[in-house]
Amino acid sequence: MDLGIKGKRALVCASSKGLGRGCAEALAEAGVNLVMNARGAEALEATAQHIRDTYGVEVVTVATDVTTEAGQAEVLQAAGDVDILVTNAGGPPPGMWSDWERDDVIKALDSNMLTPIALMKALLPSMMEKGWGRVVNITSQSVKAPIPVLGLSNSARAGLTGYVAGTSRQVAPHGVTINNLQPGIHATDRATSLDQGVSSAEGISMEDAKARREATIPARRYGTSMEFGRTCAFMCSQHAGFMVGQNILLDGGATNSTM
């Protein structure tokens, strides 16, 4: 399917690896030029060069911490008037409610709620002026069904979801859509970290920890970054202009919910 976005320009955050990389690659596959951001310069540039060589699109890299004001200013300067924004950030650490202090909560909000909001506030006006734009926020299945050990993620991402619910309907008349993509477990460093936590806590092998988690997923496997990325690319396409303020769950059926 031709997504109809060849020649558009996208800012993709946290895109050197994992789900962000999957989104960047899928957009490049559709002919979209990229501004890629991540903290680690070496991994970011390696991924960017792979995308340039494979898909022949223009790729600008910005190695900075986008959760800081200085990092946001740097990324936004490079982004200019992009047509597409994909926000993404690693999830806060797991733990119990009794483990966290105020600073831990603020850090989670900065990363998973306030940074996406700041980027949207900066980039939406130019999209609205052009009469076309796409925003996809990578959130989590925990917004749909909270995960007890991920309380920081549950709360921060739920706050972003509430913000998008209202804002998306305000910008839709201008041809701009905002939606959220909710990943379940995918084969990324995040999944490895979670499996390692189970392995260490319960004294079982990583293979057993992964197998146990896979058994809770009806698809009986972890997702891949490219199938996630291609879902994101469709949400950024010309064909998704009637999708407004939605939360698209991509979890292999793991979240037991009717809606």
mmCIF file of C-alpha atoms in Angstrom:
data_model
loop_
_atom_site.group_PDB
_atom_site.id
_atom_site.type_symbol
_atom_site.label_atom_id
_atom_site.label_comp_id
_atom_site.label_asym_id
_atom_site.label_seq_id
_atom_site.Cartn_x
_atom_site.Cartn_y
_atom_site.Cartn_z
ATOM 1 C CA MET A 1 0.000 0.000 0.000
ATOM 2 C CA ASP A 2 1.251 3.467 -0.883
ATOM 3 C CA LEU A 3 0.977 5.443 2.344
ATOM 4 C CA GLY A 4 0.955 8.732 0.430
ATOM 5 C CA ILE A 5 3.611 10.397 2.589
ATOM 6 C CA LYS A 6 6.701 10.176 0.373
ATOM 7 C CA GLY A 7 8.683 13.400 0.703
ATOM 8 C CA LYS A 8 7.160 14.343 4.051
ATOM 9 C CA ARG A 9 9.476 15.062 6.978
ATOM 10 C CA ALA A 10 9.237 13.457 10.416
ATOM 11 C CA LEU A 11 10.792 13.923 13.837
ATOM 12 C CA VAL A 12 11.136 10.562 15.597
ATOM 13 C CA CYS A 13 12.313 10.615 19.205
ATOM 14 C CA ALA A 14 14.334 7.878 20.918
ATOM 15 C CA SER A 15 14.865 6.295 17.511
ATOM 16 C CA SER A 16 18.346 4.782 17.649
ATOM 17 C CA LYS A 17 16.943 1.378 18.649
ATOM 18 C CA GLY A 18 13.839 -0.479 19.768
ATOM 19 C CA LEU A 19 10.358 0.696 18.911
ATOM 20 C CA GLY A 20 11.514 4.182 17.945
ATOM 21 C CA ARG A 21 13.917 2.700 15.422
ATOM 22 C CA GLY A 22 11.123 0.533 14.051
ATOM 23 C CA CYS A 23 9.001 3.646 13.498
ATOM 24 C CA ALA A 24 11.875 5.538 11.867
ATOM 25 C CA GLU A 25 12.629 2.638 9.509
ATOM 26 C CA ALA A 26 8.996 2.161 8.538
ATOM 27 C CA LEU A 27 8.568 5.861 7.795
ATOM 28 C CA ALA A 28 11.786 5.835 5.753
ATOM 29 C CA GLU A 29 10.465 2.797 3.894
ATOM 30 C CA ALA A 30 7.474 4.978 2.949
ATOM 31 C CA GLY A 31 9.802 7.684 1.624
ATOM 32 C CA VAL A 32 9.725 10.040 4.607
ATOM 33 C CA ASN A 33 12.808 12.140 5.398
ATOM 34 C CA LEU A 34 13.802 11.987 9.048
ATOM 35 C CA VAL A 35 15.065 13.959 11.985
ATOM 36 C CA MET A 36 16.186 11.295 14.449
ATOM 37 C CA ASN A 37 16.881 11.877 18.114
ATOM 38 C CA ALA A 38 18.422 9.792 20.891
ATOM 39 C CA ARG A 39 20.834 10.341 23.755
ATOM 40 C CA GLY A 40 23.633 8.081 22.517
ATOM 41 C CA ALA A 41 25.413 9.629 19.529
ATOM 42 C CA GLU A 42 27.197 6.480 18.377
ATOM 43 C CA ALA A 43 24.139 4.230 18.226
ATOM 44 C CA LEU A 44 22.046 7.032 16.733
ATOM 45 C CA GLU A 45 24.456 7.719 13.895
ATOM 46 C CA ALA A 46 24.879 4.003 13.148
ATOM 47 C CA THR A 47 21.112 3.580 12.831
ATOM 48 C CA ALA A 48 20.798 6.752 10.756
ATOM 49 C CA GLN A 49 23.460 5.586 8.323
ATOM 50 C CA HIS A 50 21.751 2.218 7.975
ATOM 51 C CA ILE A 51 18.503 4.011 7.117
ATOM 52 C CA ARG A 52 20.221 6.311 4.611
ATOM 53 C CA ASP A 53 21.905 3.371 2.903
ATOM 54 C CA THR A 54 18.806 1.165 2.900
ATOM 55 C CA TYR A 55 16.015 3.594 2.019
ATOM 56 C CA GLY A 56 17.754 6.547 0.358
ATOM 57 C CA VAL A 57 16.051 9.212 2.436
ATOM 58 C CA GLU A 58 17.558 12.268 4.099
ATOM 59 C CA VAL A 59 18.337 11.736 7.785
ATOM 60 C CA VAL A 60 19.408 14.426 10.256
ATOM 61 C CA THR A 61 20.558 13.278 13.703
ATOM 62 C CA VAL A 62 20.350 15.149 16.998
ATOM 63 C CA ALA A 63 22.052 13.414 19.914
ATOM 64 C CA THR A 64 20.606 15.033 23.021
ATOM 65 C CA ASP A 65 18.353 14.437 26.014
ATOM 66 C CA VAL A 66 15.002 15.628 24.724
ATOM 67 C CA THR A 67 13.506 15.581 28.229
ATOM 68 C CA THR A 68 15.521 18.734 29.053
ATOM 69 C CA GLU A 69 14.658 22.247 27.910
ATOM 70 C CA ALA A 70 18.019 22.576 26.169
ATOM 71 C CA GLY A 71 17.546 19.235 24.428
ATOM 72 C CA GLN A 72 14.065 20.170 23.261
ATOM 73 C CA ALA A 73 15.345 23.459 21.841
ATOM 74 C CA GLU A 74 18.076 21.620 19.938
ATOM 75 C CA VAL A 75 15.690 19.036 18.513
ATOM 76 C CA LEU A 76 13.068 21.597 17.560
ATOM 77 C CA GLN A 77 15.623 23.754 15.770
ATOM 78 C CA ALA A 78 16.643 20.778 13.649
ATOM 79 C CA ALA A 79 13.041 19.704 13.098
ATOM 80 C CA GLY A 80 11.757 22.994 11.744
ATOM 81 C CA ASP A 81 8.247 22.622 10.355
ATOM 82 C CA VAL A 82 8.075 18.825 10.180
ATOM 83 C CA ASP A 83 4.887 17.164 8.965
ATOM 84 C CA ILE A 84 5.033 14.193 11.343
ATOM 85 C CA LEU A 85 5.968 13.865 15.017
ATOM 86 C CA VAL A 86 6.544 10.546 16.765
ATOM 87 C CA THR A 87 7.181 10.945 20.480
ATOM 88 C CA ASN A 88 8.853 8.167 22.404
ATOM 89 C CA ALA A 89 10.811 7.656 25.605
ATOM 90 C CA GLY A 90 12.000 4.734 27.648
ATOM 91 C CA GLY A 91 9.665 3.712 30.427
ATOM 92 C CA PRO A 92 10.363 4.559 34.088
ATOM 93 C CA PRO A 93 11.866 1.797 36.231
ATOM 94 C CA PRO A 94 9.575 -0.817 37.751
ATOM 95 C CA GLY A 95 8.981 -0.934 41.482
ATOM 96 C CA MET A 96 6.412 -0.620 44.247
ATOM 97 C CA TRP A 97 4.485 2.464 45.281
ATOM 98 C CA SER A 98 6.544 2.608 48.463
ATOM 99 C CA ASP A 99 9.821 2.830 46.508
ATOM 100 C CA TRP A 100 9.268 6.212 44.881
ATOM 101 C CA GLU A 101 9.767 9.744 46.097
ATOM 102 C CA ARG A 102 8.559 12.986 44.534
ATOM 103 C CA ASP A 103 11.666 13.316 42.362
ATOM 104 C CA ASP A 104 11.020 9.881 40.851
ATOM 105 C CA VAL A 105 7.484 10.900 39.925
ATOM 106 C CA ILE A 106 8.610 14.213 38.435
ATOM 107 C CA LYS A 107 11.255 12.435 36.350
ATOM 108 C CA ALA A 108 8.628 10.044 34.986
ATOM 109 C CA LEU A 109 6.290 12.931 34.165
ATOM 110 C CA ASP A 110 9.077 14.871 32.435
ATOM 111 C CA SER A 111 9.968 11.914 30.245
ATOM 112 C CA ASN A 112 6.616 10.339 29.464
ATOM 113 C CA MET A 113 4.132 13.209 29.652
ATOM 114 C CA LEU A 114 5.597 16.717 29.719
ATOM 115 C CA THR A 115 8.156 16.244 26.929
ATOM 116 C CA PRO A 116 5.589 14.972 24.390
ATOM 117 C CA ILE A 117 3.310 17.841 25.356
ATOM 118 C CA ALA A 118 6.110 20.380 24.865
ATOM 119 C CA LEU A 119 6.986 18.977 21.439
ATOM 120 C CA MET A 120 3.351 18.986 20.346
ATOM 121 C CA LYS A 121 2.856 22.559 21.533
ATOM 122 C CA ALA A 122 5.879 23.640 19.509
ATOM 123 C CA LEU A 123 5.116 21.745 16.290
ATOM 124 C CA LEU A 124 1.322 21.713 16.020
ATOM 125 C CA PRO A 125 0.951 25.363 14.896
ATOM 126 C CA SER A 126 2.944 24.846 11.681
ATOM 127 C CA MET A 127 1.069 21.625 10.929
ATOM 128 C CA MET A 128 -2.236 23.437 11.404
ATOM 129 C CA GLU A 129 -1.090 26.281 9.171
ATOM 130 C CA LYS A 130 -0.234 23.790 6.411
ATOM 131 C CA GLY A 131 -3.544 21.983 6.896
ATOM 132 C CA TRP A 132 -1.895 18.584 7.375
ATOM 133 C CA GLY A 133 -0.001 16.868 10.159
ATOM 134 C CA ARG A 134 0.346 13.619 12.061
ATOM 135 C CA VAL A 135 1.363 12.997 15.667
ATOM 136 C CA VAL A 136 1.798 9.524 17.125
ATOM 137 C CA ASN A 137 2.739 9.157 20.773
ATOM 138 C CA ILE A 138 4.193 5.807 21.799
ATOM 139 C CA THR A 139 2.626 5.109 25.187
ATOM 140 C CA SER A 140 1.974 1.670 26.695
ATOM 141 C CA GLN A 141 -0.568 -1.076 27.183
ATOM 142 C CA SER A 142 -0.436 -0.021 30.844
ATOM 143 C CA VAL A 143 -2.715 2.901 29.972
ATOM 144 C CA LYS A 144 -5.429 0.412 29.021
ATOM 145 C CA ALA A 145 -4.823 -1.984 31.907
ATOM 146 C CA PRO A 146 -2.444 -0.767 34.635
ATOM 147 C CA ILE A 147 0.519 -2.961 35.493
ATOM 148 C CA PRO A 148 1.121 -2.993 39.276
ATOM 149 C CA VAL A 149 4.932 -2.813 39.164
ATOM 150 C CA LEU A 150 4.865 -0.011 36.561
ATOM 151 C CA GLY A 151 3.043 2.601 38.610
ATOM 152 C CA LEU A 152 5.192 5.468 37.347
ATOM 153 C CA SER A 153 4.497 4.516 33.746
ATOM 154 C CA ASN A 154 0.797 3.941 34.435
ATOM 155 C CA SER A 155 0.350 7.437 35.814
ATOM 156 C CA ALA A 156 2.573 9.487 33.502
ATOM 157 C CA ARG A 157 1.308 7.889 30.310
ATOM 158 C CA ALA A 158 -2.301 8.105 31.461
ATOM 159 C CA GLY A 159 -1.791 11.837 31.930
ATOM 160 C CA LEU A 160 -0.516 12.159 28.350
ATOM 161 C CA THR A 161 -3.484 10.135 27.125
ATOM 162 C CA GLY A 162 -5.894 12.543 28.789
ATOM 163 C CA TYR A 163 -4.112 15.509 27.239
ATOM 164 C CA VAL A 164 -4.296 13.958 23.775
ATOM 165 C CA ALA A 165 -7.996 13.154 24.172
ATOM 166 C CA GLY A 166 -8.850 16.846 24.341
ATOM 167 C CA THR A 167 -6.120 18.369 22.190
ATOM 168 C CA SER A 168 -6.617 15.970 19.266
ATOM 169 C CA ARG A 169 -10.189 17.154 18.838
ATOM 170 C CA GLN A 170 -9.131 20.793 18.858
ATOM 171 C CA VAL A 171 -6.601 20.402 16.030
ATOM 172 C CA ALA A 172 -8.539 17.906 13.896
ATOM 173 C CA PRO A 173 -10.456 20.622 11.998
ATOM 174 C CA HIS A 174 -7.083 21.774 10.632
ATOM 175 C CA GLY A 175 -6.182 18.424 9.073
ATOM 176 C CA VAL A 176 -3.939 17.370 11.958
ATOM 177 C CA THR A 177 -4.412 14.070 13.757
ATOM 178 C CA ILE A 178 -3.000 13.015 17.128
ATOM 179 C CA ASN A 179 -3.190 9.390 18.240
ATOM 180 C CA ASN A 180 -1.418 7.090 20.653
ATOM 181 C CA LEU A 181 0.145 3.709 19.923
ATOM 182 C CA GLN A 182 0.176 1.362 22.912
ATOM 183 C CA PRO A 183 2.807 -1.379 22.752
ATOM 184 C CA GLY A 184 2.679 -4.572 24.685
ATOM 185 C CA ILE A 185 5.841 -6.621 25.017
ATOM 186 C CA HIS A 186 8.120 -6.372 22.000
ATOM 187 C CA ALA A 187 11.570 -7.854 21.476
ATOM 188 C CA THR A 188 13.510 -4.772 22.614
ATOM 189 C CA ASP A 189 15.939 -3.823 25.367
ATOM 190 C CA ARG A 190 12.933 -2.951 27.544
ATOM 191 C CA ALA A 191 11.657 -6.534 27.360
ATOM 192 C CA THR A 192 15.123 -7.841 28.140
ATOM 193 C CA SER A 193 15.289 -5.572 31.192
ATOM 194 C CA LEU A 194 11.901 -6.744 32.460
ATOM 195 C CA ASP A 195 12.809 -10.390 31.901
ATOM 196 C CA GLN A 196 16.103 -9.856 33.690
ATOM 197 C CA GLY A 197 14.210 -8.446 36.640
ATOM 198 C CA VAL A 198 12.040 -11.551 36.860
ATOM 199 C CA SER A 199 15.060 -13.797 36.377
ATOM 200 C CA SER A 200 16.966 -12.135 39.203
ATOM 201 C CA ALA A 201 14.018 -11.877 41.584
ATOM 202 C CA GLU A 202 12.893 -15.479 41.162
ATOM 203 C CA GLY A 203 16.168 -17.203 40.462
ATOM 204 C CA ILE A 204 15.153 -18.550 37.076
ATOM 205 C CA SER A 205 16.898 -18.372 33.704
ATOM 206 C CA MET A 206 16.254 -15.597 31.205
ATOM 207 C CA GLU A 207 14.836 -18.211 28.821
ATOM 208 C CA ASP A 208 12.337 -19.346 31.445
ATOM 209 C CA ALA A 209 11.411 -15.763 32.297
ATOM 210 C CA LYS A 210 10.758 -14.997 28.638
ATOM 211 C CA ALA A 211 8.809 -18.217 28.102
ATOM 212 C CA ARG A 212 6.634 -17.435 31.113
ATOM 213 C CA ARG A 213 5.841 -13.974 29.766
ATOM 214 C CA GLU A 214 5.181 -15.273 26.245
ATOM 215 C CA ALA A 215 2.679 -17.744 27.698
ATOM 216 C CA THR A 216 0.561 -14.775 28.888
ATOM 217 C CA ILE A 217 0.308 -13.412 25.314
ATOM 218 C CA PRO A 218 -2.336 -15.052 23.105
ATOM 219 C CA ALA A 219 -0.028 -14.652 20.093
ATOM 220 C CA ARG A 220 2.553 -16.636 22.126
ATOM 221 C CA ARG A 221 5.448 -14.393 21.147
ATOM 222 C CA TYR A 222 6.886 -10.936 21.577
ATOM 223 C CA GLY A 223 6.149 -8.347 18.908
ATOM 224 C CA THR A 224 8.824 -7.080 16.521
ATOM 225 C CA SER A 225 9.976 -3.512 16.146
ATOM 226 C CA MET A 226 9.223 -3.462 12.416
ATOM 227 C CA GLU A 227 5.608 -4.612 12.720
ATOM 228 C CA PHE A 228 5.202 -1.949 15.391
ATOM 229 C CA GLY A 229 6.872 0.613 13.141
ATOM 230 C CA ARG A 230 4.649 -0.182 10.182
ATOM 231 C CA THR A 231 1.563 0.288 12.341
ATOM 232 C CA CYS A 232 2.953 3.678 13.322
ATOM 233 C CA ALA A 233 3.646 4.519 9.677
ATOM 234 C CA PHE A 234 0.056 3.717 8.726
ATOM 235 C CA MET A 235 -1.180 6.015 11.511
ATOM 236 C CA CYS A 236 1.002 8.735 9.951
ATOM 237 C CA SER A 237 -0.298 8.054 6.448
ATOM 238 C CA GLN A 238 -2.783 9.812 4.191
ATOM 239 C CA HIS A 239 -5.190 6.955 4.898
ATOM 240 C CA ALA A 240 -5.488 7.701 8.638
ATOM 241 C CA GLY A 241 -6.971 11.180 8.425
ATOM 242 C CA PHE A 242 -10.223 10.071 10.094
ATOM 243 C CA MET A 243 -8.429 8.533 13.099
ATOM 244 C CA VAL A 244 -8.557 11.160 15.847
ATOM 245 C CA GLY A 245 -7.635 10.811 19.519
ATOM 246 C CA GLN A 246 -7.442 7.026 19.452
ATOM 247 C CA ASN A 247 -5.372 4.591 21.500
ATOM 248 C CA ILE A 248 -4.252 1.715 19.298
ATOM 249 C CA LEU A 249 -3.259 -1.355 21.288
ATOM 250 C CA LEU A 250 -0.561 -3.547 19.741
ATOM 251 C CA ASP A 251 0.068 -6.299 22.261
ATOM 252 C CA GLY A 252 -0.658 -9.683 20.682
ATOM 253 C CA GLY A 253 -3.919 -9.853 22.616
ATOM 254 C CA ALA A 254 -2.260 -9.684 26.033
ATOM 255 C CA THR A 255 -4.606 -7.043 27.442
ATOM 256 C CA ASN A 256 -7.837 -8.801 28.375
ATOM 257 C CA SER A 257 -10.369 -6.141 27.500
ATOM 258 C CA THR A 258 -13.524 -5.911 25.391
ATOM 259 C CA MET A 259 -12.752 -2.391 24.174
#
